[in-house]
XYZ file of C-alpha atoms in Angstrom:
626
model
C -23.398 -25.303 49.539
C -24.196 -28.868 48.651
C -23.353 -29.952 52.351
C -26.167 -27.815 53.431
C -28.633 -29.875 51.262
C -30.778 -32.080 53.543
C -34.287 -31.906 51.139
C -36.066 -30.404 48.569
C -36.693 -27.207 50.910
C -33.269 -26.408 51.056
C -33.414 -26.259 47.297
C -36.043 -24.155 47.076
C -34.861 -21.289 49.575
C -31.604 -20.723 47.325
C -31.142 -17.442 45.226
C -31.331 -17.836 41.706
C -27.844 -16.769 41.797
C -26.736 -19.515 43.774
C -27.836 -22.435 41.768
C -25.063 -22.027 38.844
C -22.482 -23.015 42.404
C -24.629 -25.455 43.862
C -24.550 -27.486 40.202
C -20.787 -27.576 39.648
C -20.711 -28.929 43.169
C -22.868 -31.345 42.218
C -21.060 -32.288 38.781
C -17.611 -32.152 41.555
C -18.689 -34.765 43.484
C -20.400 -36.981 40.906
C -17.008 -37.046 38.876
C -14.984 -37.641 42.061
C -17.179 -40.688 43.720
C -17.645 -42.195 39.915
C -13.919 -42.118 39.422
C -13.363 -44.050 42.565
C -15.464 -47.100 41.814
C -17.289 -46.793 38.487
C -21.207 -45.580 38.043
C -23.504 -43.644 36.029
C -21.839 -40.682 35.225
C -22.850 -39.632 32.383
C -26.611 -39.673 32.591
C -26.146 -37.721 35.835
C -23.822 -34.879 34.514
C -26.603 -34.226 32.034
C -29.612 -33.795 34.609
C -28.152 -31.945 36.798
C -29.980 -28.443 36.164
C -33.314 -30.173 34.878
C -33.071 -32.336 38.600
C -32.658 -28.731 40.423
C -35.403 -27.123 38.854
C -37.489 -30.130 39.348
C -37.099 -29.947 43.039
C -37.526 -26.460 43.454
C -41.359 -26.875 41.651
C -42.726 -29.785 43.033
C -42.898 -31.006 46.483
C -41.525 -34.463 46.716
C -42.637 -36.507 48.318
C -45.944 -34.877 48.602
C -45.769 -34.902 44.457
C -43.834 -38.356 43.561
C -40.859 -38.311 41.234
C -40.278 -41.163 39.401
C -37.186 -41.951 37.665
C -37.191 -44.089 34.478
C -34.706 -46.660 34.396
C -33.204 -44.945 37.570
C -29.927 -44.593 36.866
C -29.665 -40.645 36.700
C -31.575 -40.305 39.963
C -28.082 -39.778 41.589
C -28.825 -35.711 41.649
C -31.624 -36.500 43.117
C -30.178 -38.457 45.824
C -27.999 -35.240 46.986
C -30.730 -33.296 46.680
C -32.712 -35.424 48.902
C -30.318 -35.217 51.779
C -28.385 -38.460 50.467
C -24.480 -36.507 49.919
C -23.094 -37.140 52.927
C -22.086 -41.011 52.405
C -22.138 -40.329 48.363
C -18.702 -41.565 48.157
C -19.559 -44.756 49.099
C -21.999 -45.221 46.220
C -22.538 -48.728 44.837
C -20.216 -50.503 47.672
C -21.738 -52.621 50.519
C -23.406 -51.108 52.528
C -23.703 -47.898 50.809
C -26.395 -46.124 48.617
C -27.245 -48.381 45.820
C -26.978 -47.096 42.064
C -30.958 -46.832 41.610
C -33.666 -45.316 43.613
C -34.512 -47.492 47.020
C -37.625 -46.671 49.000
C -34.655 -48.135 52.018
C -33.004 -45.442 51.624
C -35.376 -42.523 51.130
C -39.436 -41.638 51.125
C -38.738 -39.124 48.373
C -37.698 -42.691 46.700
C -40.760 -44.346 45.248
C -39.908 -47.299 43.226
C -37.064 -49.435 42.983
C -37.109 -49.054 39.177
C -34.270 -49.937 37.156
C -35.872 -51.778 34.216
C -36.096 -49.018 31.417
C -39.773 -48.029 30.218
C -41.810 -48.126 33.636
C -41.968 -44.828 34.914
C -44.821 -43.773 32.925
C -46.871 -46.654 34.096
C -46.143 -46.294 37.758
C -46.980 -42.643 37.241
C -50.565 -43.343 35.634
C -51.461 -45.844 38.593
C -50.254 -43.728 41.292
C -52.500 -40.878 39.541
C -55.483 -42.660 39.446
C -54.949 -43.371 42.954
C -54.234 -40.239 44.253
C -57.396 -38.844 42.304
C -59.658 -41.724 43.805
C -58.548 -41.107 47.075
C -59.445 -37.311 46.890
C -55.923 -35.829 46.804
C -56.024 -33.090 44.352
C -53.070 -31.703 45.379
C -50.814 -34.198 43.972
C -48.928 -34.101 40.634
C -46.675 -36.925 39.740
C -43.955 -36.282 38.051
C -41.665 -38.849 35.582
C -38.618 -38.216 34.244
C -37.872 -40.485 30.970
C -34.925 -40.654 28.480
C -35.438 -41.004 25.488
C -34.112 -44.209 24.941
C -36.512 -45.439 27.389
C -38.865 -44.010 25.081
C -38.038 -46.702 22.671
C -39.544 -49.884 25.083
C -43.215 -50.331 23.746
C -44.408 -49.921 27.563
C -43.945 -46.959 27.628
C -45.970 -45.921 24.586
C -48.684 -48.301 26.554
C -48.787 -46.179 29.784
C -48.226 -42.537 27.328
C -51.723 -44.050 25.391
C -53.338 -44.567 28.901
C -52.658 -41.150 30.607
C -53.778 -39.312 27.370
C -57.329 -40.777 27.913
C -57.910 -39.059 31.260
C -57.275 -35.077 30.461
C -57.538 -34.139 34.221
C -54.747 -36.402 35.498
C -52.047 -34.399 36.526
C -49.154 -36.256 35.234
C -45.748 -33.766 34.686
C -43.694 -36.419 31.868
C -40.685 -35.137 31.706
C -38.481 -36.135 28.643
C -34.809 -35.905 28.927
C -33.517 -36.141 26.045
C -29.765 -36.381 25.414
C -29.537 -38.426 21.881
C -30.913 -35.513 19.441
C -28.812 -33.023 17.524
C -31.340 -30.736 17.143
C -31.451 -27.456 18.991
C -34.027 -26.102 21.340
C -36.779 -24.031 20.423
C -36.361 -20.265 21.707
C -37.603 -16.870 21.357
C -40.623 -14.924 22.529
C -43.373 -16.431 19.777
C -42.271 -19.961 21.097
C -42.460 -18.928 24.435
C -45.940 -17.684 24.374
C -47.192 -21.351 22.177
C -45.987 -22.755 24.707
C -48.238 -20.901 27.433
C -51.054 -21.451 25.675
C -51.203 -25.017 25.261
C -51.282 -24.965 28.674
C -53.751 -21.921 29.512
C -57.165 -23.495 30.866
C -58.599 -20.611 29.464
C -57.336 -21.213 25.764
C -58.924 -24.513 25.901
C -62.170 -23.642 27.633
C -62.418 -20.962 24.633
C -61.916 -24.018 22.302
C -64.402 -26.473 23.864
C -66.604 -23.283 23.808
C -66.268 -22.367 20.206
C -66.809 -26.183 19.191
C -70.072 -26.504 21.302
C -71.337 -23.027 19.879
C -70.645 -23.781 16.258
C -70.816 -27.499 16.060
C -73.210 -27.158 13.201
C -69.301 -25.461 11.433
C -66.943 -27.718 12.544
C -64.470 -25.979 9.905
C -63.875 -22.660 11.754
C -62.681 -25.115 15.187
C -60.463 -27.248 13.115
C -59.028 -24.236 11.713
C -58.474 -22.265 14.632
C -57.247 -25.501 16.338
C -55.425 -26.483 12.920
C -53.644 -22.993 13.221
C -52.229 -23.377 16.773
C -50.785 -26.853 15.494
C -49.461 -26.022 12.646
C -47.528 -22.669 13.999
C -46.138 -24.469 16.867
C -45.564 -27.457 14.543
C -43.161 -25.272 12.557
C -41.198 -24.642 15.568
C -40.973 -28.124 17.322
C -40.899 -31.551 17.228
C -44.302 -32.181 19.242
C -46.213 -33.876 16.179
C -46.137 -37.657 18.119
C -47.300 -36.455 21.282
C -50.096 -34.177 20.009
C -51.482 -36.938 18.088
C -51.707 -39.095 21.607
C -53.688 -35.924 23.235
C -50.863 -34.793 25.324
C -50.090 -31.075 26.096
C -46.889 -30.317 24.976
C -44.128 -27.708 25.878
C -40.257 -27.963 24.491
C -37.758 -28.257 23.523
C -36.533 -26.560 26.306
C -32.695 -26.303 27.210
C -32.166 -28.863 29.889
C -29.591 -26.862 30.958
C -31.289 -23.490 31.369
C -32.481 -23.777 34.926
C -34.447 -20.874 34.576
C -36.108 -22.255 31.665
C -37.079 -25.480 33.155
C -38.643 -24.131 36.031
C -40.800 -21.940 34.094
C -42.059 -24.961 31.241
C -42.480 -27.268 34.540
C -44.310 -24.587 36.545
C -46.256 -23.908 33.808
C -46.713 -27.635 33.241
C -48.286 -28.190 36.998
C -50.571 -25.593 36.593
C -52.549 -27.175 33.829
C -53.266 -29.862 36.340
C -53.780 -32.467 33.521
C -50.736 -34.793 31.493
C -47.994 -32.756 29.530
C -44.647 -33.327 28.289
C -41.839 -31.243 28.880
C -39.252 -31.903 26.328
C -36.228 -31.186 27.959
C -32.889 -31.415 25.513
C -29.547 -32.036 27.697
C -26.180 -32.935 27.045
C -25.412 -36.238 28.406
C -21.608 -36.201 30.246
C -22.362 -32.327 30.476
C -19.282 -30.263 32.339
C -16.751 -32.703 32.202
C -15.061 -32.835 29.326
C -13.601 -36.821 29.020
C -17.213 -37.062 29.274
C -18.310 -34.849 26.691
C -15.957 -35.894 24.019
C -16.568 -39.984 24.629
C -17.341 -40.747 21.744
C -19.111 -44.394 22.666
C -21.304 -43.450 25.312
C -20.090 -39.904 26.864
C -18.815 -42.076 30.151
C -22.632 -43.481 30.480
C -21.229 -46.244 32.981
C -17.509 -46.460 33.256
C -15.643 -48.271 35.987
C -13.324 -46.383 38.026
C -11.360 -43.907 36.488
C -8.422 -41.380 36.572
C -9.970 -38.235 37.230
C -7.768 -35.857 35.250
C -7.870 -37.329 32.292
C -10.486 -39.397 32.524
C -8.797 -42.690 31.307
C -10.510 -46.198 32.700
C -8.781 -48.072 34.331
C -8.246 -51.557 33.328
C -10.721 -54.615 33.954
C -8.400 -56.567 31.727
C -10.031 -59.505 29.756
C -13.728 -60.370 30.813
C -16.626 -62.755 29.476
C -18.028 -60.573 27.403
C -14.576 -59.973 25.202
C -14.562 -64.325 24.598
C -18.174 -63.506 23.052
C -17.307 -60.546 20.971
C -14.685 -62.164 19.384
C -15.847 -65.736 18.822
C -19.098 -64.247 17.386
C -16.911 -61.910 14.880
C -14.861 -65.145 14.146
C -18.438 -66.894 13.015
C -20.158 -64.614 11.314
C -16.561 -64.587 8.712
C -18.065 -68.322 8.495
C -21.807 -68.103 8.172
C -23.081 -65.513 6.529
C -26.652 -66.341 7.356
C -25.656 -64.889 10.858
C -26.905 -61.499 12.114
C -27.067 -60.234 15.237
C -29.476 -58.300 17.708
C -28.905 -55.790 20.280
C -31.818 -53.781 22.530
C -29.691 -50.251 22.957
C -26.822 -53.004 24.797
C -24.271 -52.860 21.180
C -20.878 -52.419 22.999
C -21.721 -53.828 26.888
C -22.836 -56.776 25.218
C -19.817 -56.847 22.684
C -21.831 -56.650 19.598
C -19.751 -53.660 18.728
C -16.927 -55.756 17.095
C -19.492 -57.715 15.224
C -20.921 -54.348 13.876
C -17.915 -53.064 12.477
C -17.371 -56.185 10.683
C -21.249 -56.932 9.375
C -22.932 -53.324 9.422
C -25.367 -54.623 7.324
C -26.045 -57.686 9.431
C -26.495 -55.978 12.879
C -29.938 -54.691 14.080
C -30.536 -52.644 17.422
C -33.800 -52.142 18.334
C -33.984 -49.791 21.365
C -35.220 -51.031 24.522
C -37.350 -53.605 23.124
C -36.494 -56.909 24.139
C -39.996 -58.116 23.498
C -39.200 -57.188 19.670
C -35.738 -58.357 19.383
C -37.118 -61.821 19.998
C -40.030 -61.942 18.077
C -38.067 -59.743 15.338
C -35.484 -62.756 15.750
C -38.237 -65.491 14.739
C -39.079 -63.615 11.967
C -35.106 -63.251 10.721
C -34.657 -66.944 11.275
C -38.443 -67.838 9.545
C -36.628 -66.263 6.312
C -33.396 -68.563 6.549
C -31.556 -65.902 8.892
C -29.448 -67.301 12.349
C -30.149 -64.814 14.842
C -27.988 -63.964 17.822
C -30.051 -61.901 20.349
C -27.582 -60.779 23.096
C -28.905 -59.343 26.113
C -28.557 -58.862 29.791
C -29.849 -62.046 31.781
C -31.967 -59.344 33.500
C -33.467 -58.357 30.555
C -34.546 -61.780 29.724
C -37.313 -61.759 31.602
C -39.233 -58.984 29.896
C -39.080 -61.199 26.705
C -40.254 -64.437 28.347
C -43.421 -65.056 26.343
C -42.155 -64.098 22.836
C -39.326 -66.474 23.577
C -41.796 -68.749 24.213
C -44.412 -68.764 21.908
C -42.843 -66.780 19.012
C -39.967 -68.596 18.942
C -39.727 -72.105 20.399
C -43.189 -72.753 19.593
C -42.303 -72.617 15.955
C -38.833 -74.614 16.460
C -36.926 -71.633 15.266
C -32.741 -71.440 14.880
C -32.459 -68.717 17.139
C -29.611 -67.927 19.811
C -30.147 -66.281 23.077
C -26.936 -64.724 24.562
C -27.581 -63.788 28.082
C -24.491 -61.938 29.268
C -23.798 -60.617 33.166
C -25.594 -64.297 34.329
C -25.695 -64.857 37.738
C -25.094 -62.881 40.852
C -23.902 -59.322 39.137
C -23.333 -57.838 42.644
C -22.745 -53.469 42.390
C -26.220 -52.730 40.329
C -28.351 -54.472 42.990
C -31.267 -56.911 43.041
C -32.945 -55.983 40.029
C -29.813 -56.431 37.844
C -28.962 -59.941 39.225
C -29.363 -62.460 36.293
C -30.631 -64.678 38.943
C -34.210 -66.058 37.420
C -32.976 -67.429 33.341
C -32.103 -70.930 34.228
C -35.240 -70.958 35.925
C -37.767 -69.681 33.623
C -36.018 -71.349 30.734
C -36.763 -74.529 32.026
C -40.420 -74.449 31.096
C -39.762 -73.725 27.526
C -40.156 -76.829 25.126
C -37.684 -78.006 22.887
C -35.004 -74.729 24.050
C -31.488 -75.929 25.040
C -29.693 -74.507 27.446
C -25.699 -74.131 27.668
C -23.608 -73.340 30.324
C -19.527 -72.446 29.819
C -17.439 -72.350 32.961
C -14.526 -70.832 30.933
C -13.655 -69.444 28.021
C -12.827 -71.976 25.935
C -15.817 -73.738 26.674
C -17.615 -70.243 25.835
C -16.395 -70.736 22.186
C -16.940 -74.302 22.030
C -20.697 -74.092 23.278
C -21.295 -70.844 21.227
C -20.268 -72.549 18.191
C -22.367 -75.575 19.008
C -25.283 -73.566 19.542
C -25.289 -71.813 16.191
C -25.070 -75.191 14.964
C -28.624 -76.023 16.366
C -31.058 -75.858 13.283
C -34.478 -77.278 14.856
C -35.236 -74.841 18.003
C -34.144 -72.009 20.237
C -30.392 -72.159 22.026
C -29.512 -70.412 24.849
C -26.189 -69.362 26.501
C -25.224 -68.019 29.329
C -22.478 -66.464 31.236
C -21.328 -64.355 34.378
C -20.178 -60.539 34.560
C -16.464 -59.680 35.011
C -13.037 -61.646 34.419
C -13.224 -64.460 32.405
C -12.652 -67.608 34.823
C -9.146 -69.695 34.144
C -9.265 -72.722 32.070
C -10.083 -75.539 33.630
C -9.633 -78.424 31.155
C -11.505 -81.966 31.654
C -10.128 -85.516 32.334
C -13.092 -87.251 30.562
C -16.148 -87.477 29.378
C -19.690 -88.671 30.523
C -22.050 -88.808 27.699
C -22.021 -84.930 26.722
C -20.707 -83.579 30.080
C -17.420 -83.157 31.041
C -15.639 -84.953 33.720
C -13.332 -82.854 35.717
C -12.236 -84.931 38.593
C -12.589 -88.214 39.581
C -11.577 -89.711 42.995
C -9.509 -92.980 43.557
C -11.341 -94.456 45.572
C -15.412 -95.836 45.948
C -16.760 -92.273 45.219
C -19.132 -90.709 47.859
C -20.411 -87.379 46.310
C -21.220 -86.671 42.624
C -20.939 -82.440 42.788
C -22.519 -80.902 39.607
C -21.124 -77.583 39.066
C -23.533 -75.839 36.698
C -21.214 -73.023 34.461
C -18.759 -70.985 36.751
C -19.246 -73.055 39.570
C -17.543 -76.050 38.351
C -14.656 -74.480 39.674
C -16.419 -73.631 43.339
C -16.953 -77.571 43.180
C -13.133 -78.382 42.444
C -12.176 -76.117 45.492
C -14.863 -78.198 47.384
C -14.152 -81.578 46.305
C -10.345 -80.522 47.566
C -11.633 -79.522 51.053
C -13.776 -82.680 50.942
C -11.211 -85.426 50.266
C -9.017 -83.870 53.710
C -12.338 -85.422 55.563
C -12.427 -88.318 54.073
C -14.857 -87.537 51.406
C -14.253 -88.725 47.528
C -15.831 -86.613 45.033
C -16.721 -86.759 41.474
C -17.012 -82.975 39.712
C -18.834 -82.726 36.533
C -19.096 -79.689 34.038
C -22.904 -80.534 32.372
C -21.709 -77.859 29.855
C -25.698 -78.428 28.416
C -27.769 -77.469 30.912
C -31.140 -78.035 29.415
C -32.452 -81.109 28.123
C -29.860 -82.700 31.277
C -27.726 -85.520 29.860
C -29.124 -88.761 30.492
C -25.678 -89.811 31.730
C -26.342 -88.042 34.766
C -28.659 -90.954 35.779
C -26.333 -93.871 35.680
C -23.290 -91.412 37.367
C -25.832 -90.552 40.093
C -26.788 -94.092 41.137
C -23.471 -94.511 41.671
C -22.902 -92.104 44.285
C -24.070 -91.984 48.020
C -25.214 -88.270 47.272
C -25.693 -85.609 44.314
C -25.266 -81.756 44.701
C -25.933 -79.413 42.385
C -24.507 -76.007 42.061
C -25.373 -72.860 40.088
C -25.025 -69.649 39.920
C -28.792 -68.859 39.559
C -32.047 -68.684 42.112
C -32.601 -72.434 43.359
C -36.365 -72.672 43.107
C -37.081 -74.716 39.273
C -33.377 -74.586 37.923
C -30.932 -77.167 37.310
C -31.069 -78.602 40.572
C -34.404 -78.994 40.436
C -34.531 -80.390 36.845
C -31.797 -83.151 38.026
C -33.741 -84.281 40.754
C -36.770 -84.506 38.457
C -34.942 -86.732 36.064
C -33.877 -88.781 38.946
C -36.819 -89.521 40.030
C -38.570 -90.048 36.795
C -35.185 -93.042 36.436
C -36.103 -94.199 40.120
C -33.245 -93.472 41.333
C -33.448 -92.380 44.809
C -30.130 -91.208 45.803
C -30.735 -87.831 47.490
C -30.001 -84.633 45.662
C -28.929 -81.321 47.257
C -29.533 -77.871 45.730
C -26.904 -74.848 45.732
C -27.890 -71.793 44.806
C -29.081 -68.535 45.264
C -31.365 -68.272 48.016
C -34.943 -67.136 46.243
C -35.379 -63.373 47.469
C -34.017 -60.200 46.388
C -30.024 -59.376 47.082
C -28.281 -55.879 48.529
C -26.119 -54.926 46.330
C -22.334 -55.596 46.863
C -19.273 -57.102 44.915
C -20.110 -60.472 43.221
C -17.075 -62.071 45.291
C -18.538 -60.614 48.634
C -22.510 -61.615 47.657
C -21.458 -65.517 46.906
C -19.345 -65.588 50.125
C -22.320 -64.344 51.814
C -25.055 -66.983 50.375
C -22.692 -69.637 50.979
C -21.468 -70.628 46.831
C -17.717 -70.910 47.591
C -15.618 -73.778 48.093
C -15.005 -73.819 51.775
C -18.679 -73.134 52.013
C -20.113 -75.855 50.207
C -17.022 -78.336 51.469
C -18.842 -77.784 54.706
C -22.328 -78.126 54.177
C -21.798 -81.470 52.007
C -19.854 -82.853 55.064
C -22.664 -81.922 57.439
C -25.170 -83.494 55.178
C -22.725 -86.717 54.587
C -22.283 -86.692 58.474
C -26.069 -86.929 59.111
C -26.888 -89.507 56.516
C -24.549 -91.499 57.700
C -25.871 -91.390 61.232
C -28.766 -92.111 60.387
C -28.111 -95.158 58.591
C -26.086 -96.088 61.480
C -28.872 -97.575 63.926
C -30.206 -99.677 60.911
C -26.991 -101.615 60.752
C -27.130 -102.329 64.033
């Protein structure tokens, strides 16, 4: 049946009676592609009956769904004529994990940031409404963890002020142990809070008797407080949004009535939709972590990962468990990220010194000042991603007031399967602005303890650290030292190239120096291991060097490449610098391995484009001596 999918109208013409087959083909072939190579799973077992019934009331794209965070818009991919090529989800060249207007018009944002939805969904709204198209609804389908980023109660504030904007917000939640609301009294609340009629006969009873405001505010007092009895709606009330729910996200039926019911009103209402997240497959189900909410691949039978052995994020978790035995002024900070960012281990060790405050970066860091302001250490550990969102509280909240607080930015760098938005590709950038923040770079594990042990150490302003997604890298030990940094190789001979390899890369510029000294090239590899202030020993190693490259796994444009060649200059010394990096503009997604070979950040790579630029200085210089 699924095969037969090619849009939305396909959906719509099935018998009732057919949609119980078309869904366990769907959960069929979301198990058997995620087991290949990893995904979403569990979100997307849990929407799959809410996603139907979505699709068989609106008319996308003629009424815009928008998927918050976007990582349970798989469904809606096969039900958008995406299931042929499924399989190859996530791989190059294939669909990408999120939505992707590429890929699909019923695809309207790229969204995979948690807590926009709702905003795109007021904009596009107000636009459809000033541009006369009444016939438009736009739907958004939120979690509701999402529902913990303070954005989204921004945009839920915003569409309550205009009560004709048709705005469908659909909640899905999957995190509350409560059941859903049934039976024919709650049915028939639920109509009327969304009968035009019911509230015309309100607005009519408050203009006729204004001069007894009681009787309205018990008539409307009486609707609120019966249907207040039976559901959780309190919050959204209060903001002037319709409500209908909880409805059993897995009663089809059901959600096509509340969501037909919720079009009609032709003004904002929440449908509170209660699912079951890894619903239908029962490794799933019974996870007790996450109910598979992103596993790699798997073995579909029993549902046991298979292994990714020992990665960057396990050197963190363990270190940081190791220190806070140490220092008990440490506590740690997670925004809904506690095991994918390793604080997990911590947890179970400190309970009482772990705090996870939804998807709220902007808190966590501004929370963070606050712990540290009362004699606290914080550890905020995050996605590099993620950083961004949290930019100007970093800033202002906490390095203007020179506070101990530590910034762990895990899955640095090019991150590869989850696609451009998920690339931690802008940190070592935007952190450079910051006064007074240092900035720390490990290439390996060891160095990850050593440099997370020095930052915690840092009493008079903000630390950062930063590392890449997947395998930890091999040890790669130094041979000296240059002020702070760490000398990894250093040629016999007059040396021609200094090659800073910023983090990870250090070992890209070993494999390069390699290729380099077969061409008659010496070069000089350093590990800065501090990143931000750059060591002033950089200067006097520099001048003595034909040429300086730089190399890191983050955008070029203002990062360390940049900030070298700054302090450079500012030391007159005017031996040329060269910047590696990634190029400045958004990435398909692919395997990290396959996205650095393609931008040019691997050892044959750079061996060649340092002996093209060597070659041309060098011919340049040549008609001067003569």
């Amino acid at each position: 049946m699924l095969g037969s999918i090619e849009g939305p109208h396909d959906v719509k013409r099935l018998a009732v009676e057919e949609l119980p087959q078309l869904a366990g083909e769907i959960r069929d072939l979301l198990v058997d592609s995620c087991a290949r190579f990893g995904g979403h799973l569990g979100p997307n077992l849990g929407v799959v009956e809410l996603t139907i019934a979505v699709h068989r009331v609106f008319d996308s794209p003629n009424d815009p769904v928008i998927w918050d965070t976007g990582h349970q818009a798989y469904v809606h991919k096969l039900l958008t004529g995406r299931a042929a090529g499924f399989e190859a989800l996530k791989q190059e060249g294939g669909l990408s994990g999120y939505p992707s207007q590429t890929e699909s018009e019923h695809d309207f944002v790229e969204n995979s940031h948690a807590s926009t939805a709702l905003s795109y969904a007021d904009g596009l709204a107000k636009a459809f409404k000033l541009r006369g198209a009444r016939d438009r609804t736009v739907v958004a389908i939120i979690g509701d963890g999402a529902l913990t980023g303070g954005m989204a109660w921004e945009a839920l504030n915003n569409i309550a002020a205009f009560k004709d904007l048709p705005v469908v917000i659909v909640v899905n939640d999957n995190g509350r142990s409560y059941s859903p609301t049934i039976g024919g009294l709650a049915s028939h609340l639920s109509s009327l809070r969304v009968n035009r009629r019911y509230e015309d006969m309100l607005e009519y009873v408050k203009d006729k008797l204004g001069n007894v405001p009681v009787l309205y505010d018990a008539l409307h007092g009486f609707k609120k407080g019966v249907k207040d009895v039976l559901a959780p709606q309190v919050m959204f009330e209060d903001l002037g949004l319709k409500y209908l729910g909880p409805i059993d996200g897995h009663d089809e039926q059901a959600m096509e009535a509340a969501l037909r019911k919720a079009r009609d009103f032709r003004g904002p209402v929440i449908v509170h939709a209660v699912t079951q997240k890894g619903r239908g497959y029962s490794p799933a189900e019974n996870h007790d972590e996450d109910q598979f909410h992103s596993p790699g691949a798997f073995d579909r039978a029993t549902g046991a990962e298979k292994p990714k052995g020992r990665i960057w994020t396990n050197v963190f978790s363990e270190e940081l468990v190791r220190l806070g035995k140490e220092r008990d002024d440490l506590v740690a900070i997670t925004a809904a990220m506690l095991h994918p960012t390793g604080l997990n281990a911590f947890a179970e060790a400190f309970p009482e010194r772990i705090y996870d405050v939804g998807i709220a970066e902007q808190h966590a860091l501004t929370s963070a000042a606050g712990l540290a302001l009362g004699g606290m250490h914080p550890v905020v550990a995050v996605y590099a991603t993620f950083l961004n969102r949290a930019f100007d509280q970093l800033l202002m909240d906490v390095a203007l007031h020179r506070l101990p607080v530590t910034v762990v930015l895990d899955r640095a760098g090019v991150t590869g399967d989850d696609g451009a938005s998920h690339n931690g590709m802008w940190d070592l950038s935007i952190l450079q602005v910051v006064p007074g923040l240092k900035v720390a770079v490990p290439r390996d594990g060891d160095r990850l303890t050593e440099l997370l042990r020095e930052a915690v150490e840092v009493s008079d302003g903000p630390t950062v650290l930063r590392f890449p997604k997947g395998p930890v890298a091999e040890s790669l030990e130094a041979v000296g030292k240059l002020g702070g940094m760490d000398l990894l190789r250093a040629p016999e001979s007059e040396p021609d190239v200094l090659l800073v390899g910023v983090g990870p890369m250090a070992q890209v510029c070993m494999d390069a120096a390699k290729l380099l000294d077969a061409q008659g090239i010496a070069a000089t590899v350093v590990d800065p291991r501090w990143v931000k202030p750059i060591d002033e020993a950089l200067v006097t190693a520099a001048a003595a060097h034909k040429l300086v490259a730089v190399v890191e796994d983050n955008g070029r444009v203002g990062a360390v490449g940049d900030a070298v060649a700054r302090l450079l200059r500012d030391a007159d010394v005017d031996v040329p610098v060269r910047t590696y990096g990634i190029p400045q503009r958004f990435l398909d997604h692919a395997k990290r391995a396959a996205i650095l070979g393609r931008i040019g950040l691997t050892g044959q790579d750079l061996a060649r484009q340092i002996t093209e630029a060597v070659a041309r200085r060098t011919s340049a210089a040549e008609p001067a001596r003569r």
